[in-house]
Amino acid sequence: MTVRVGVIGVGMIGQDHIRRLTHVLSGSQVVAVTDVDPTRAQEVADGLQGARVHATGQELIRDDDVDAVLVASWGATHEEYVLAAIEAGKPVFCEKPLATTEEACQRILDAEVASGRRLVMVGFMRRYDASYQGVKSAVDDGAIGTPLLMHCAHRNPSVPPYGFTTEMMITDSAIHEIDLVRWMFGEEVVAATVLKPRRSSKGSDDLHDPLIVLLEMGSGVLVDVELSLNIGYGYDIRGEVVGESGTASLAETAAAMVKSDGRFSGGVPADWRERFIRAYDVELQDWIDAVATGGFTGPSAWDGYAAAVVSDACLEALRTGTRTVVSQRERPDFYTKS
Ligand code: NAP
């Protein structure tokens, strides 16, 4: 079966997903697109064989030729489209965030549970990165003993020139580590603290860069996340789990290490697209394969909700300067099946 996909939002990542669905992956065809900018939507559709443009996301979701929906529009619009896809009974891949408020995430959980079918996958692609999977295997198979700590670093060369705020360091950047550690340790984050080290002179007045986020897992595992958004030298994602009898770290990602003139060197990825290109491919192929067989896979609406409440706790910790307990509703049984 070829899964006929409709894409809502054809900005940067929407177009990148269309490229991979069309040229890299198998089993799908992009048959419809929409965007708040109709000219951009038309330009994207012109580059695809037989794709139509819809005036709105709602219209695209109702299109009988659309089997599954990919939401890559601005975060605040996600709730509306995910709810409409659930109502239409169509599988939906939603880029992170699932929604921008806890209440909106809850409405999605309630709608999906009421529909009786798992339809939502959230785009937390780091779970599909081979290096993170290697670290998780070492944790799961006991190779490093009981995990005690994890050190993470999330370093971007620079932030976009427009309006990137300190809060966005949590909601747009740390959100990936928040999901990642829930997946890595198979448990929830129960409390968060945010520390403000000496401020980099490279950020704007609205940006307190860097930050340290401390996440406490239910078992007591403590995770520290360094967020450095103006590191300059490249996009550098680091992670090391410390266990009772060993450590497991993300491998360096340079394609080759060059040794010459008494020195060694290797490249640092330029940005997140380069660093995680393969993870995005595996993630979306997984989704297409699941849709084709009527199944479900990947990070669920529950994972989107859980990340949102931890992110909210981090924002509160940032505002107040104090340790903030994460308050979460009870996980419906519906989401216990992996
Ligand atoms: P972007 O370049 O601004 O693209 C968003 C697109 O959606 C734009 O074309 C935007 O139009 C359009 N749009 C906004 N509201 C819409 C609506 N109501 N209906 C249809 N289209 C609408 O942003 P992006 O970087 O691609 O990010 C899109 C989403 O992907 C965000 O939620 C972001 O967090 C997520 N993302 C995830 C990752 C990841 O690593 N998983 C990486 C990047 C982005 P205008 O430009 O005219 O507003």
mmCIF file of N, CA and C in Angstrom, residues 42 71 87 91 95 97-98 132 149 160 169 228 277 295 302:
data_model
loop_
_atom_site.group_PDB
_atom_site.id
_atom_site.type_symbol
_atom_site.label_atom_id
_atom_site.label_comp_id
_atom_site.label_asym_id
_atom_site.label_seq_id
_atom_site.Cartn_x
_atom_site.Cartn_y
_atom_site.Cartn_z
ATOM 1 N N GLN A 42 1.691 26.509 -3.038
ATOM 2 C CA GLN A 42 1.602 26.219 -4.480
ATOM 3 C C GLN A 42 2.984 25.879 -5.044
ATOM 4 N N VAL A 71 1.751 17.125 10.393
ATOM 5 C CA VAL A 71 1.596 18.517 10.843
ATOM 6 C C VAL A 71 2.974 19.114 11.118
ATOM 7 N N GLU A 87 -10.504 13.174 14.905
ATOM 8 C CA GLU A 87 -11.940 13.128 14.618
ATOM 9 C C GLU A 87 -12.202 12.442 13.276
ATOM 10 N N PRO A 91 -4.415 8.687 10.897
ATOM 11 C CA PRO A 91 -3.147 8.770 11.617
ATOM 12 C C PRO A 91 -2.495 10.132 11.381
ATOM 13 N N GLU A 95 4.832 17.261 14.345
ATOM 14 C CA GLU A 95 6.139 17.745 14.783
ATOM 15 C C GLU A 95 6.020 18.222 16.226
ATOM 16 N N PRO A 97 6.142 20.854 19.192
ATOM 17 C CA PRO A 97 5.468 20.251 20.331
ATOM 18 C C PRO A 97 4.107 19.684 19.922
ATOM 19 N N LEU A 98 3.623 18.724 20.729
ATOM 20 C CA LEU A 98 2.277 18.206 20.457
ATOM 21 C C LEU A 98 1.285 19.366 20.496
ATOM 22 N N TYR A 132 22.242 7.468 20.214
ATOM 23 C CA TYR A 132 21.403 7.418 21.417
ATOM 24 C C TYR A 132 20.886 5.996 21.655
ATOM 25 N N LEU A 149 23.436 8.882 36.861
ATOM 26 C CA LEU A 149 23.480 10.270 36.392
ATOM 27 C C LEU A 149 23.466 10.289 34.878
ATOM 28 N N PRO A 160 18.451 31.980 15.853
ATOM 29 C CA PRO A 160 17.945 32.829 14.778
ATOM 30 C C PRO A 160 17.994 34.294 15.206
ATOM 31 N N MET A 169 14.713 28.534 25.028
ATOM 32 C CA MET A 169 15.799 27.565 25.270
ATOM 33 C C MET A 169 15.233 26.314 25.939
ATOM 34 N N SER A 228 23.639 25.671 25.485
ATOM 35 C CA SER A 228 24.492 26.784 25.035
ATOM 36 C C SER A 228 24.074 27.111 23.618
ATOM 37 N N ILE A 277 20.035 13.882 10.435
ATOM 38 C CA ILE A 277 19.381 13.594 9.152
ATOM 39 C C ILE A 277 18.911 12.137 9.063
ATOM 40 N N GLY A 295 -1.118 -0.036 12.069
ATOM 41 C CA GLY A 295 -0.630 -0.080 13.451
ATOM 42 C C GLY A 295 -0.228 1.303 13.936
ATOM 43 N N TRP A 302 0.810 10.717 24.734
ATOM 44 C CA TRP A 302 1.197 10.768 26.148
ATOM 45 C C TRP A 302 2.608 11.338 26.280
#
